[in-house]
Amino acid sequence: MALHTQATALLEMMASLGGPLIEESTPEEFRTYYLSRQVPPTENVHEIRDISAGGVPCRLYRPNASKNLGLLVYYHGGGWVIGNLDSHDAVCRSLANKMGHAVLSVDYRLAPEHPWPAAAEDALCSLRWAYDNADELGINPDRIAVGGDSAGGNLAAVVSQQRPVPLVFQMLIYPATDMTQSFASHQENAAGPVLTKGAMAWFIGHYMPKGSDLKDPLASPAFSPDNLLKGTPPALVITAEHDPLRDEGEAYGRRLIENGVPTSIIRYNGMFHSFFGMAGLLDDADTAQVLAASMTAKALSA
């Protein structure tokens, strides 16, 4: 299926602005460029404050004054190399308001300065801290979900398997689940748009230390044994048709189903990697955020 007409128009506009290729840049260069392209958020939230979650910088979004909110712990995308609290500020504001529950955005350490498993360690640490400090956050420790996009979806899947605290839901937005890049969509969508096969290899090359096991479950949740998948929380897996990560995300969702985990797998045809964060520009981004927020809110309100 061809790209959606809205996607084509947006990508043409983005291309007209120019910019470096990821695989030809240093991490520092591309971080600077990536952040320069961010649009300031316009959505207001009842309370936003930066906190330290066991030493991991985080940002808390509370949509109202209730002291018994559910909590979505959110891990941002960016290939474990780029992205931060500001790059995903608009998404977290939107999800908090749409869910009616709190969001804790996690600023995990980035590679190559802090290679794998640093990001996974920070993801686990911040989640444990949120559970242990529920009163400070004004949330119910029995109503915690995890989520993230791309690299963040990878981390959400990893922590769901490790189960350091009770979880009620996992929101996996085009998650990276296989560091070997072995699925067919890496070839089909090798040229992108946005995320290319070469760019994904660049991210993995910076994240995974040379000689490390690309199939380790803390890196590639797709290779986890069934016993780690059984009992993980209900899941939503969102994928995009024109995305190298499409097949591995959908295959992971099917493995969850095979292991008895209630899972919805939703593919957005005509869309590309990173579309989820483009609400207001793409109708499918608007509907995807509403879907993700409503399913997570239902789990947090149960």
Short mmCIF file of C-alpha atoms in Angstrom, two decimals:
data_model
loop_
_atom_site.label_atom_id
_atom_site.label_comp_id
_atom_site.label_asym_id
_atom_site.label_seq_id
_atom_site.Cartn_x
_atom_site.Cartn_y
_atom_site.Cartn_z
CA MET A 1 0.00 0.00 0.00
CA ALA A 2 1.25 3.48 -0.83
CA LEU A 3 2.04 6.11 1.77
CA HIS A 4 -1.00 7.98 3.04
CA THR A 5 -1.46 11.29 1.22
CA GLN A 6 -1.02 13.18 4.52
CA ALA A 7 2.20 11.26 5.18
CA THR A 8 3.53 12.07 1.71
CA ALA A 9 2.83 15.78 2.12
CA LEU A 10 4.42 15.88 5.56
CA LEU A 11 7.52 13.98 4.45
CA GLU A 12 7.96 16.30 1.48
CA MET A 13 7.82 19.27 3.81
CA MET A 14 10.36 17.67 6.15
CA ALA A 15 12.68 16.87 3.25
CA SER A 16 12.55 20.48 2.06
CA LEU A 17 14.04 21.56 5.39
CA GLY A 18 17.14 19.45 4.79
CA GLY A 19 19.26 17.88 7.49
CA PRO A 20 22.02 15.31 7.97
CA LEU A 21 21.73 11.56 7.48
CA ILE A 22 21.80 9.67 10.74
CA GLU A 23 24.38 7.12 9.60
CA GLU A 24 26.71 9.90 8.44
CA SER A 25 26.51 11.83 11.72
CA THR A 26 28.06 11.55 15.14
CA PRO A 27 25.62 11.06 18.03
CA GLU A 28 26.31 14.60 19.23
CA GLU A 29 25.63 16.07 15.79
CA PHE A 30 22.37 14.24 15.32
CA ARG A 31 21.15 14.98 18.84
CA THR A 32 21.59 18.68 18.18
CA TYR A 33 19.75 18.45 14.86
CA TYR A 34 16.97 16.27 16.31
CA LEU A 35 16.25 18.65 19.17
CA SER A 36 16.34 21.65 16.83
CA ARG A 37 13.39 20.15 14.95
CA GLN A 38 11.16 19.84 18.00
CA VAL A 39 8.03 21.99 18.11
CA PRO A 40 7.21 23.55 21.52
CA PRO A 41 4.22 21.81 23.16
CA THR A 42 0.94 23.71 23.32
CA GLU A 43 -1.16 21.40 25.49
CA ASN A 44 -1.55 22.34 29.14
CA VAL A 45 -1.47 19.74 31.92
CA HIS A 46 -2.62 20.22 35.52
CA GLU A 47 0.87 19.58 36.96
CA ILE A 48 4.28 18.97 35.40
CA ARG A 49 7.42 18.60 37.48
CA ASP A 50 10.89 17.14 37.08
CA ILE A 51 11.95 14.59 39.65
CA SER A 52 14.73 12.09 40.32
CA ALA A 53 13.51 8.50 40.35
CA GLY A 54 16.26 6.65 42.16
CA GLY A 55 18.85 8.84 40.48
CA VAL A 56 17.20 8.65 37.02
CA PRO A 57 15.92 12.04 35.80
CA CYS A 58 12.19 11.89 35.08
CA ARG A 59 9.27 14.20 34.41
CA LEU A 60 5.86 13.69 36.04
CA TYR A 61 2.62 14.71 34.33
CA ARG A 62 -0.54 14.77 36.45
CA PRO A 63 -3.82 15.60 34.66
CA ASN A 64 -5.70 16.43 37.87
CA ALA A 65 -5.27 16.75 41.63
CA SER A 66 -6.38 13.21 42.54
CA LYS A 67 -3.98 11.34 44.83
CA ASN A 68 -5.10 7.93 43.53
CA LEU A 69 -4.19 8.13 39.86
CA GLY A 70 -2.95 5.29 37.75
CA LEU A 71 0.53 5.75 36.26
CA LEU A 72 2.02 5.14 32.82
CA VAL A 73 5.81 4.92 33.01
CA TYR A 74 6.89 6.07 29.54
CA TYR A 75 10.23 5.43 27.82
CA HIS A 76 10.99 7.73 24.88
CA GLY A 77 12.17 6.63 21.46
CA GLY A 78 15.38 7.63 19.72
CA GLY A 79 17.35 4.45 19.14
CA TRP A 80 18.81 4.53 22.68
CA VAL A 81 21.09 7.30 21.32
CA ILE A 82 18.94 10.43 20.87
CA GLY A 83 15.83 11.86 22.54
CA ASN A 84 15.12 13.13 26.04
CA LEU A 85 12.33 14.46 28.23
CA ASP A 86 11.79 17.45 25.95
CA SER A 87 11.62 15.49 22.70
CA HIS A 88 8.60 13.54 23.96
CA ASP A 89 7.04 16.24 26.11
CA ALA A 90 4.08 16.78 23.76
CA VAL A 91 3.30 13.06 23.56
CA CYS A 92 3.37 12.68 27.35
CA ARG A 93 1.14 15.73 27.84
CA SER A 94 -1.33 14.31 25.35
CA LEU A 95 -1.37 10.84 26.89
CA ALA A 96 -1.81 12.18 30.44
CA ASN A 97 -4.76 14.34 29.47
CA LYS A 98 -6.39 11.70 27.28
CA MET A 99 -5.99 8.95 29.88
CA GLY A 100 -6.92 10.99 32.92
CA HIS A 101 -3.97 9.32 34.63
CA ALA A 102 -0.38 10.32 35.39
CA VAL A 103 2.63 9.79 33.14
CA LEU A 104 6.23 9.45 34.32
CA SER A 105 8.61 10.11 31.43
CA VAL A 106 12.04 8.53 31.95
CA ASP A 107 15.29 10.20 30.83
CA TYR A 108 17.37 7.01 30.73
CA ARG A 109 21.08 7.14 29.93
CA LEU A 110 21.98 7.21 26.25
CA ALA A 111 24.55 5.33 24.19
CA PRO A 112 27.32 5.35 23.16
CA GLU A 113 28.40 7.14 26.34
CA HIS A 114 26.33 4.63 28.32
CA PRO A 115 25.92 1.49 26.20
CA TRP A 116 23.59 -1.44 26.82
CA PRO A 117 22.42 -2.44 29.36
CA ALA A 118 22.46 1.07 30.90
CA ALA A 119 19.11 2.09 29.38
CA ALA A 120 17.45 -1.14 30.54
CA GLU A 121 18.91 -0.70 34.01
CA ASP A 122 17.53 2.85 34.22
CA ALA A 123 14.16 1.66 32.93
CA LEU A 124 13.96 -0.93 35.70
CA CYS A 125 15.31 1.40 38.38
CA SER A 126 12.83 4.20 37.65
CA LEU A 127 9.93 1.74 37.57
CA ARG A 128 10.86 0.26 40.94
CA TRP A 129 11.23 3.76 42.38
CA ALA A 130 7.79 4.80 41.12
CA TYR A 131 6.23 1.75 42.77
CA ASP A 132 8.04 2.34 46.05
CA ASN A 133 7.26 6.07 46.08
CA ALA A 134 3.64 6.01 44.95
CA ASP A 135 2.54 8.40 47.69
CA GLU A 136 5.00 11.06 46.54
CA LEU A 137 3.69 10.72 43.00
CA GLY A 138 0.04 10.66 44.04
CA ILE A 139 -0.58 7.36 42.30
CA ASN A 140 -1.89 3.90 43.17
CA PRO A 141 1.02 1.40 43.14
CA ASP A 142 -1.36 -1.35 42.08
CA ARG A 143 -2.24 0.54 38.88
CA ILE A 144 1.00 0.99 36.93
CA ALA A 145 1.49 0.50 33.20
CA VAL A 146 4.58 0.86 31.02
CA GLY A 147 4.89 2.13 27.48
CA GLY A 148 7.18 3.63 24.91
CA ASP A 149 7.88 4.13 21.23
CA SER A 150 10.60 2.42 19.19
CA ALA A 151 13.61 2.11 21.54
CA GLY A 152 11.22 3.03 24.33
CA GLY A 153 8.90 0.23 23.23
CA ASN A 154 11.89 -2.08 23.49
CA LEU A 155 12.48 -0.96 27.09
CA ALA A 156 8.79 -1.30 27.96
CA ALA A 157 8.80 -4.88 26.64
CA VAL A 158 11.99 -5.66 28.57
CA VAL A 159 10.68 -4.38 31.91
CA SER A 160 7.36 -6.16 31.34
CA GLN A 161 9.27 -9.44 31.01
CA GLN A 162 11.43 -8.75 34.07
CA ARG A 163 8.36 -7.83 36.18
CA PRO A 164 10.13 -5.88 38.95
CA VAL A 165 6.73 -4.56 40.10
CA PRO A 166 3.11 -5.53 39.36
CA LEU A 167 2.00 -4.12 36.00
CA VAL A 168 -1.47 -3.84 34.47
CA PHE A 169 -0.62 -2.96 30.83
CA GLN A 170 2.15 -2.50 28.26
CA MET A 171 1.85 0.06 25.45
CA LEU A 172 4.32 -0.87 22.71
CA ILE A 173 4.54 1.67 19.89
CA TYR A 174 6.47 0.21 16.92
CA PRO A 175 8.80 -1.53 19.40
CA ALA A 176 12.31 -2.67 18.52
CA THR A 177 12.37 -6.30 19.62
CA ASP A 178 15.14 -7.93 17.52
CA MET A 179 18.65 -6.48 17.42
CA THR A 180 19.63 -8.85 14.60
CA GLN A 181 17.44 -6.95 12.07
CA SER A 182 16.41 -10.31 10.64
CA PHE A 183 12.77 -9.63 9.72
CA ALA A 184 11.70 -9.01 6.12
CA SER A 185 10.42 -5.48 6.78
CA HIS A 186 14.03 -4.35 7.28
CA GLN A 187 14.56 -5.14 3.59
CA GLU A 188 11.14 -4.03 2.38
CA ASN A 189 11.48 -0.65 4.13
CA ALA A 190 15.26 -0.38 3.95
CA ALA A 191 14.99 3.15 2.53
CA GLY A 192 12.52 4.32 5.15
CA PRO A 193 11.02 6.87 5.15
CA VAL A 194 12.43 8.45 8.36
CA LEU A 195 13.91 5.25 9.82
CA THR A 196 16.07 3.32 7.36
CA LYS A 197 17.79 -0.04 7.68
CA GLY A 198 21.13 1.79 7.80
CA ALA A 199 19.96 4.18 10.50
CA MET A 200 18.72 1.27 12.61
CA ALA A 201 22.10 -0.43 12.23
CA TRP A 202 23.74 2.85 13.34
CA PHE A 203 21.57 2.95 16.46
CA ILE A 204 22.22 -0.69 17.33
CA GLY A 205 25.94 -0.25 16.67
CA HIS A 206 26.13 2.57 19.19
CA TYR A 207 23.87 0.87 21.75
CA MET A 208 25.25 -2.66 21.76
CA PRO A 209 28.92 -3.04 22.79
CA LYS A 210 31.07 -4.84 20.25
CA GLY A 211 30.90 -8.57 20.79
CA SER A 212 27.73 -8.47 22.90
CA ASP A 213 24.94 -11.00 22.41
CA LEU A 214 22.33 -9.38 20.15
CA LYS A 215 19.83 -12.05 21.23
CA ASP A 216 20.08 -11.36 24.95
CA PRO A 217 16.51 -10.87 26.27
CA LEU A 218 17.52 -7.58 27.93
CA ALA A 219 18.34 -6.30 24.44
CA SER A 220 16.07 -8.32 22.13
CA PRO A 221 12.85 -9.29 23.92
CA ALA A 222 11.79 -11.26 20.83
CA PHE A 223 14.35 -13.92 21.77
CA SER A 224 13.09 -14.35 25.34
CA PRO A 225 11.93 -17.84 26.36
CA ASP A 226 8.21 -18.42 26.74
CA ASN A 227 8.41 -18.39 30.53
CA LEU A 228 9.40 -14.69 30.44
CA LEU A 229 6.45 -13.83 28.22
CA LYS A 230 3.85 -15.79 30.15
CA GLY A 231 2.20 -13.61 32.76
CA THR A 232 3.32 -10.31 31.30
CA PRO A 233 0.58 -7.65 31.35
CA PRO A 234 -2.00 -7.19 28.57
CA ALA A 235 -0.50 -5.38 25.60
CA LEU A 236 -1.21 -3.02 22.76
CA VAL A 237 1.26 -3.24 19.86
CA ILE A 238 1.04 -0.43 17.29
CA THR A 239 3.02 -0.73 14.06
CA ALA A 240 3.39 1.29 10.85
CA GLU A 241 3.33 -0.27 7.38
CA HIS A 242 6.37 1.62 6.03
CA ASP A 243 8.66 0.88 8.98
CA PRO A 244 11.65 -1.47 9.19
CA LEU A 245 10.45 -2.45 12.69
CA ARG A 246 6.96 -3.47 11.54
CA ASP A 247 7.43 -7.23 11.32
CA GLU A 248 9.36 -7.68 14.56
CA GLY A 249 6.76 -5.70 16.48
CA GLU A 250 3.89 -7.75 15.06
CA ALA A 251 5.76 -11.02 15.56
CA TYR A 252 6.35 -10.08 19.19
CA GLY A 253 2.66 -9.36 19.63
CA ARG A 254 1.82 -12.79 18.21
CA ARG A 255 4.23 -14.44 20.64
CA LEU A 256 2.49 -12.66 23.51
CA ILE A 257 -0.85 -14.01 22.27
CA GLU A 258 0.60 -17.53 21.93
CA ASN A 259 1.69 -17.30 25.56
CA GLY A 260 -1.75 -16.33 26.81
CA VAL A 261 -1.23 -12.55 27.06
CA PRO A 262 -4.28 -10.53 25.92
CA THR A 263 -2.79 -8.47 23.08
CA SER A 264 -4.09 -6.15 20.37
CA ILE A 265 -1.89 -5.69 17.29
CA ILE A 266 -2.82 -2.63 15.25
CA ARG A 267 -1.04 -1.74 12.01
CA TYR A 268 -1.45 1.73 10.53
CA ASN A 269 -1.25 1.26 6.78
CA GLY A 270 0.27 4.14 4.86
CA MET A 271 2.19 5.34 7.92
CA PHE A 272 5.91 5.45 8.71
CA HIS A 273 8.13 5.13 11.76
CA SER A 274 7.66 8.01 14.25
CA PHE A 275 4.15 8.91 13.02
CA PHE A 276 2.70 8.40 16.54
CA GLY A 277 4.29 11.63 17.78
CA MET A 278 2.88 13.77 14.95
CA ALA A 279 -0.59 14.46 16.32
CA GLY A 280 -2.13 17.53 14.76
CA LEU A 281 -0.27 16.82 11.52
CA LEU A 282 -1.49 13.30 10.75
CA ASP A 283 -5.01 12.03 11.37
CA ASP A 284 -3.64 8.56 12.09
CA ALA A 285 -1.38 9.99 14.79
CA ASP A 286 -4.43 11.55 16.44
CA THR A 287 -6.39 8.29 16.33
CA ALA A 288 -3.38 6.21 17.45
CA GLN A 289 -2.87 8.39 20.50
CA VAL A 290 -6.57 8.20 21.37
CA LEU A 291 -6.49 4.41 20.99
CA ALA A 292 -3.34 3.99 23.08
CA ALA A 293 -4.61 6.34 25.77
CA SER A 294 -8.07 4.76 25.97
CA MET A 295 -6.78 1.17 26.22
CA THR A 296 -4.19 2.14 28.82
CA ALA A 297 -6.72 4.16 30.80
CA LYS A 298 -9.11 1.22 30.85
CA ALA A 299 -6.38 -0.99 32.33
CA LEU A 300 -5.36 1.69 34.85
CA SER A 301 -8.96 2.26 35.93
CA ALA A 302 -9.87 -1.40 36.41
#
